[in-house]
Each structure stands twice: as structure tokens, then as C-alpha cells.
């Protein structure tokens, strides 16, 4: 069997103790995730993270570092994802910006509000990435080489 990991990006956007999350439909239920998605052809990881955040939340953000690189195999489908997770800060929300299909909308939650709802996480990476961000270890964007 041929092994093909899926490269994805995600963004931890924090503002005064609240985190920008995406409420979206997955497997016929509303779940929370970071703004996240797949790397597209001819796109850098940083460009992908900025694009996905805008497409899923309507927010322009500034990326400030790399929180971590994660390897995750989804129990629901057996697909392995390599997630590059960025840290950043919000700049501005674009009024009436169209969001991707399946997106209910952006939500700002504290870590504790999110932790209280594990049944609503898209995967366990949602809280893990926030906890890694809160641990204070963040790598420079120069870690990412195009």
C-alpha cells in the first residue's frame, strides 16, 4: 500500500486570552478547529496558512512563529496528516467576506471554554496546538524554508 501523507496548515490566533476558531460541519456535526486546511500546489506553507485563515474566518492575520509540526492519523478514516501549526495575531476582519463551504463561522473562545467541549473538537490536535502555544515555546518563521 502506498503511503501518502496530507500536508496541512493551521493557525493559532490569540487575542487577549481568546483564540480564533472555526465552527464548521464535519461528519454531520458542528465542530471546532483552528483555521486550517491543505497546502495547495505552488503555495508556500505561510501563504497557505494566511489563505486558509482568511477563507475560513474572514480575518487577515500576521503570522509570528511556528508552534509545532504534528503527525496525526485520523481514526475516522486512517488518513495521516502532517500539520504545520503557526502562531499569529489578528489584524482586521473583512466585513461580509464569504467563507468556505461548510463553515458556520468564526468563534473566539478561551482555552478553558474549548477544553470544556471535547466532543466538539475536530481532532485532539485542536487543544494540543493551543496548549503547545501556551507553553511559550515558539519557533521563528525562518524555520520554514520555501
Coordinates of N, CA and C in Angstrom, one line a residue:
X1 N 0.8 -1.2 0.0 CA 0.0 0.0 0.0 C 0.9 1.2 0.0
X2 N 0.5 2.2 -0.8 CA 1.3 3.4 -0.9 C 0.9 4.4 0.2
X3 N 1.9 5.0 0.9 CA 1.7 5.9 2.0 C 1.8 7.3 1.5
X4 N 0.7 8.1 1.6 CA 0.8 9.5 1.1 C 0.2 10.4 2.2
X5 N 1.1 11.0 3.0 CA 0.6 12.0 4.0 C 0.0 13.2 3.4
X6 N -0.9 13.8 4.0 CA -1.6 15.0 3.6 C -1.0 16.2 4.3
X7 N -0.4 17.2 3.6 CA 0.2 18.3 4.3 C -0.8 19.4 4.5
X8 N -1.0 19.8 5.8 CA -1.9 20.8 6.2 C -1.3 21.9 7.0
X9 N -1.9 23.0 7.1 CA -1.5 24.1 7.9 C -2.6 24.5 8.9
X10 N -2.3 25.1 10.0 CA -3.3 25.6 10.9 C -2.7 26.8 11.6
X11 N -3.6 27.7 12.1 CA -3.1 28.9 12.7 C -3.7 29.1 14.1
X12 N -2.9 29.4 15.1 CA -3.3 29.7 16.4 C -3.3 31.2 16.5
X13 N -4.5 31.8 16.5 CA -4.6 33.3 16.5 C -5.1 33.7 17.9
X14 N -4.4 34.4 18.7 CA -4.8 34.7 20.1 C -4.9 36.2 20.2
X15 N -6.0 36.6 20.9 CA -6.2 38.0 21.3 C -6.8 38.1 22.7
X16 N -6.0 38.6 23.6 CA -6.4 38.8 25.0 C -7.0 37.5 25.6
X17 N -6.3 36.4 25.4 CA -6.7 35.1 26.0 C -7.8 34.4 25.3
X18 N -8.2 34.9 24.2 CA -9.2 34.2 23.4 C -8.6 33.7 22.1
X19 N -9.0 32.6 21.6 CA -8.5 32.0 20.3 C -9.5 32.0 19.2
X20 N -9.0 32.4 18.0 CA -9.9 32.4 16.8 C -10.0 30.9 16.4
X21 N -11.2 30.4 16.4 CA -11.5 29.1 16.0 C -12.6 29.2 14.9
X22 N -12.7 28.1 14.2 CA -13.7 27.9 13.1 C -14.7 26.9 13.6
X23 N -16.0 27.3 13.5 CA -17.0 26.3 13.8 C -17.5 25.9 12.4
X24 N -17.4 24.6 12.2 CA -17.7 24.0 10.8 C -18.4 22.7 10.9
X25 N -18.9 22.3 9.8 CA -19.6 21.0 9.8 C -18.6 19.9 9.3
X26 N -18.5 18.8 10.1 CA -17.7 17.7 9.7 C -18.4 16.4 10.2
X27 N -18.6 15.5 9.3 CA -19.3 14.2 9.6 C -20.7 14.5 10.2
X28 N -21.4 15.5 9.6 CA -22.7 15.8 10.0 C -22.9 16.4 11.4
X29 N -21.8 17.0 11.9 CA -21.9 17.6 13.3 C -21.1 18.9 13.3
X30 N -21.4 19.8 14.1 CA -20.7 21.1 14.2 C -19.5 20.9 15.2
X31 N -18.3 21.2 14.6 CA -17.1 21.0 15.4 C -16.3 22.3 15.4
X32 N -15.3 22.4 16.3 CA -14.3 23.5 16.4 C -13.0 23.0 15.9
X33 N -12.3 23.9 15.1 CA -11.0 23.6 14.6 C -10.3 25.0 14.6
X34 N -8.9 24.9 14.5 CA -8.2 26.1 14.1 C -8.5 26.4 12.7
X35 N -8.3 27.7 12.2 CA -8.4 27.9 10.8 C -7.3 27.0 10.2
X36 N -7.7 26.1 9.3 CA -6.7 25.1 8.9 C -7.2 24.5 7.5
X37 N -6.2 23.9 6.8 CA -6.5 23.3 5.5 C -5.3 22.8 4.8
X38 N -5.5 22.3 3.6 CA -4.5 21.7 2.9 C -3.6 22.7 2.1
X39 N -2.4 22.3 2.0 CA -1.4 23.1 1.2 C -1.8 22.8 -0.3
X40 N -1.8 23.9 -1.1 CA -2.1 23.8 -2.5 C -0.9 23.9 -3.3
X41 N -0.9 23.5 -4.6 CA 0.2 23.5 -5.5 C 0.7 24.9 -5.6
X42 N 2.0 25.1 -5.7 CA 2.7 26.4 -6.0 C 2.4 27.4 -4.9
X43 N 2.2 26.9 -3.6 CA 1.9 27.8 -2.5 C 2.9 27.5 -1.4
X44 N 3.4 28.5 -0.7 CA 4.3 28.2 0.5 C 3.4 27.9 1.7
X45 N 4.0 27.3 2.7 CA 3.2 26.9 3.9 C 2.7 28.2 4.6
X46 N 3.4 29.3 4.6 CA 3.0 30.5 5.1 C 1.8 31.1 4.3
X47 N 1.9 31.1 3.0 CA 0.8 31.6 2.2 C -0.4 30.7 2.4
X48 N -0.3 29.4 2.6 CA -1.4 28.5 2.8 C -2.1 28.9 4.2
X49 N -1.3 29.1 5.2 CA -1.9 29.5 6.5 C -2.7 30.8 6.4
X50 N -2.1 31.8 5.8 CA -2.8 33.1 5.6 C -4.1 32.9 4.8
X51 N -4.0 32.2 3.7 CA -5.2 31.9 2.9 C -6.3 31.2 3.6
X52 N -5.9 30.1 4.3 CA -6.9 29.3 5.0 C -7.6 30.1 6.1
X53 N -6.8 30.9 6.8 CA -7.4 31.7 7.9 C -8.4 32.7 7.3
X54 N -8.0 33.4 6.2 CA -9.0 34.3 5.6 C -10.2 33.6 5.1
X55 N -10.0 32.5 4.4 CA -11.1 31.8 3.7 C -12.1 31.2 4.8
X56 N -11.6 30.8 5.9 CA -12.5 30.2 6.9 C -13.0 31.1 8.0
X57 N -12.4 32.3 8.2 CA -12.8 33.2 9.2 C -13.1 34.6 8.8
X58 N -12.6 35.0 7.6 CA -12.7 36.4 7.2 C -11.7 37.3 7.8
X59 N -10.7 36.8 8.6 CA -9.7 37.6 9.3 C -8.4 37.6 8.5
X60 N -7.8 38.8 8.4 CA -6.4 39.0 8.0 C -5.6 38.9 9.3
X61 N -4.5 38.1 9.2 CA -3.7 37.9 10.4 C -2.2 38.1 10.0
X62 N -1.4 38.3 11.1 CA 0.0 38.3 10.9 C 0.6 37.1 11.6
X63 N 1.3 36.3 10.9 CA 1.9 35.1 11.5 C 3.2 35.5 12.2
X64 N 3.4 35.0 13.4 CA 4.5 35.4 14.2 C 5.5 34.3 14.5
X65 N 5.1 33.1 14.3 CA 6.0 32.0 14.6 C 5.4 30.6 14.3
X66 N 6.2 29.6 14.5 CA 5.8 28.2 14.3 C 5.6 27.6 15.7
X67 N 4.4 27.1 15.9 CA 4.1 26.4 17.2 C 4.6 25.0 17.2
X68 N 4.4 24.3 16.1 CA 4.9 22.9 16.0 C 4.6 22.3 14.7
X69 N 5.1 21.1 14.5 CA 4.8 20.3 13.3 C 4.3 18.9 13.9
X70 N 3.2 18.5 13.4 CA 2.5 17.4 14.0 C 2.2 16.3 13.0
X71 N 2.3 15.1 13.4 CA 1.9 14.0 12.5 C 0.7 13.3 13.2
X72 N -0.4 13.2 12.5 CA -1.7 12.8 13.1 C -2.4 11.8 12.1
X73 N -2.8 10.7 12.6 CA -3.5 9.7 11.8 C -5.0 9.8 12.3
X74 N -5.9 10.2 11.5 CA -7.3 10.3 11.9 C -7.9 8.9 12.1
X75 N -8.4 8.7 13.2 CA -9.1 7.3 13.5 C -10.3 7.1 12.6
X76 N -11.0 8.2 12.2 CA -12.2 8.1 11.4 C -12.0 7.5 10.0
X77 N -10.8 7.9 9.4 CA -10.5 7.5 8.0 C -9.2 6.9 7.7
X78 N -8.3 6.9 8.8 CA -7.0 6.3 8.6 C -6.0 7.1 7.8
X79 N -6.4 8.3 7.4 CA -5.5 9.2 6.7 C -4.5 9.9 7.6
X80 N -3.3 10.0 7.2 CA -2.2 10.6 8.0 C -2.0 12.1 7.5
X81 N -2.1 13.0 8.4 CA -1.9 14.4 8.1 C -0.6 14.9 8.8
X82 N 0.2 15.7 8.1 CA 1.3 16.4 8.7 C 0.8 17.8 8.8
X83 N 0.7 18.3 10.0 CA 0.2 19.7 10.2 C 1.3 20.6 10.7
X84 N 1.5 21.7 10.0 CA 2.4 22.7 10.4 C 1.5 23.8 11.0
X85 N 1.7 24.1 12.3 CA 0.9 25.0 13.0 C 1.7 26.3 13.3
X86 N 1.0 27.4 12.9 CA 1.6 28.7 13.1 C 0.9 29.4 14.2
X87 N 1.6 30.4 14.8 CA 1.1 31.3 15.8 C 0.9 32.7 15.1
X88 N 0.0 33.4 15.5 CA -0.2 34.7 14.9 C -1.1 35.6 15.7
X89 N -1.3 36.8 15.2 CA -2.2 37.8 15.8 C -3.2 38.4 14.8
X90 N -4.4 38.7 15.3 CA -5.4 39.3 14.3 C -5.0 40.7 13.9
X91 N -5.3 41.0 12.7 CA -5.1 42.4 12.2 C -6.5 43.0 12.0
X92 N -7.3 42.4 11.1 CA -8.6 43.0 10.8 C -9.6 41.9 10.3
X93 N -10.8 42.1 10.6 CA -11.8 41.2 10.0 C -12.4 41.9 8.8
X94 N -12.5 41.2 7.7 CA -13.1 41.8 6.5 C -14.6 41.7 6.5
X95 N -15.3 42.8 6.5 CA -16.8 42.8 6.6 C -17.4 42.0 5.4
X96 N -18.3 41.1 5.7 CA -19.1 40.4 4.6 C -18.2 39.5 3.7
X97 N -17.0 39.1 4.2 CA -16.1 38.2 3.4 C -16.8 36.9 3.3
X98 N -16.9 36.3 2.1 CA -17.5 35.0 2.0 C -16.6 33.9 2.6
X99 N -17.2 33.0 3.3 CA -16.4 31.9 4.0 C -16.6 30.6 3.2
X100 N -15.6 29.7 3.4 CA -15.7 28.4 2.7 C -16.9 27.7 3.0
X101 N -17.3 26.8 2.0 CA -18.5 25.9 2.2 C -18.3 25.1 3.4
X102 N -19.3 24.9 4.2 CA -19.3 24.1 5.4 C -18.9 24.8 6.7
X103 N -18.5 26.1 6.5 CA -18.1 26.9 7.7 C -19.3 27.6 8.2
X104 N -19.6 27.4 9.5 CA -20.7 28.1 10.2 C -20.2 29.5 10.5
X105 N -19.0 29.6 11.0 CA -18.5 31.0 11.3 C -17.3 31.0 12.2
X106 N -16.6 32.1 12.3 CA -15.5 32.2 13.3 C -16.1 32.3 14.7
X107 N -15.3 31.8 15.6 CA -15.7 31.9 17.0 C -14.4 32.2 17.9
X108 N -14.6 33.1 18.8 CA -13.5 33.4 19.8 C -13.8 32.7 21.1
X109 N -12.9 31.7 21.5 CA -13.1 31.0 22.8 C -11.8 31.0 23.6
X110 N -11.9 31.0 24.9 CA -10.8 30.8 25.7 C -10.4 29.4 25.7
X111 N -9.2 29.1 26.2 CA -8.7 27.7 26.3 C -9.7 26.9 27.1
X112 N -10.1 27.4 28.2 CA -11.0 26.7 29.1 C -12.4 26.4 28.5
X113 N -12.9 27.4 27.8 CA -14.2 27.2 27.1 C -14.1 26.0 26.1
X114 N -12.9 26.0 25.3 CA -12.7 24.9 24.4 C -12.5 23.6 25.1
X115 N -11.7 23.6 26.1 CA -11.4 22.3 26.8 C -12.7 21.7 27.4
X116 N -13.7 22.5 27.7 CA -14.9 22.0 28.3 C -15.8 21.3 27.3
X117 N -15.4 21.3 26.0 CA -16.3 20.8 25.0 C -15.5 19.8 24.1
X118 N -14.9 18.8 24.7 CA -14.1 17.9 23.8 C -14.9 17.2 22.7
X119 N -16.1 17.0 22.9 CA -17.0 16.4 21.9 C -17.1 17.2 20.7
X120 N -16.7 18.5 20.8 CA -16.9 19.5 19.7 C -15.5 19.7 18.9
X121 N -14.5 19.0 19.4 CA -13.2 19.2 18.7 C -13.2 18.4 17.4
X122 N -12.6 19.0 16.3 CA -12.4 18.3 15.1 C -11.5 17.1 15.3
X123 N -10.4 17.4 16.1 CA -9.5 16.3 16.5 C -8.8 16.8 17.8
X124 N -8.1 15.9 18.4 CA -7.4 16.3 19.6 C -6.3 17.3 19.4
X125 N -5.9 17.5 18.1 CA -4.9 18.5 17.8 C -5.4 19.9 18.1
X126 N -6.7 20.1 18.1 CA -7.2 21.5 18.4 C -6.7 22.0 19.7
X127 N -6.9 21.2 20.8 CA -6.5 21.7 22.1 C -5.0 21.5 22.3
X128 N -4.4 20.5 21.7 CA -3.0 20.2 21.8 C -2.2 21.4 21.2
X129 N -2.6 21.9 20.1 CA -1.9 23.1 19.5 C -2.0 24.3 20.3
X130 N -3.1 24.5 20.9 CA -3.3 25.7 21.8 C -2.4 25.5 23.1
X131 N -2.4 24.3 23.6 CA -1.6 24.1 24.8 C -0.1 24.3 24.5
X132 N 0.3 23.8 23.3 CA 1.7 24.0 22.9 C 2.0 25.5 22.8
X133 N 1.1 26.2 22.2 CA 1.3 27.7 22.1 C 1.4 28.3 23.5
X134 N 0.5 27.9 24.4 CA 0.5 28.5 25.7 C 1.7 28.1 26.5
X135 N 2.4 27.0 26.1 CA 3.6 26.6 26.9 C 4.8 27.6 26.6
X136 N 4.6 28.5 25.6 CA 5.6 29.6 25.4 C 6.7 29.2 24.4
X137 N 6.7 28.0 24.0 CA 7.8 27.6 23.0 C 7.2 27.9 21.6
X138 N 7.9 28.8 20.9 CA 7.5 29.2 19.6 C 8.8 29.3 18.7
X139 N 8.8 28.8 17.6 CA 9.9 28.8 16.7 C 9.8 29.9 15.7
X140 N 10.9 30.5 15.3 CA 10.8 31.6 14.3 C 10.3 31.2 13.0
X141 N 9.7 32.1 12.3 CA 9.1 31.8 10.9 C 10.3 31.4 10.0
X142 N 11.5 31.8 10.3 CA 12.6 31.4 9.4 C 12.9 29.9 9.4
X143 N 12.2 29.2 10.3 CA 12.3 27.7 10.3 C 11.7 27.1 9.0
X144 N 10.7 27.9 8.5 CA 10.1 27.4 7.2 C 10.9 28.0 6.1
X145 N 11.3 27.0 5.2 CA 12.1 27.4 4.0 C 11.3 27.0 2.8
X146 N 11.2 28.0 1.9 CA 10.4 27.7 0.7 C 11.4 27.0 -0.3

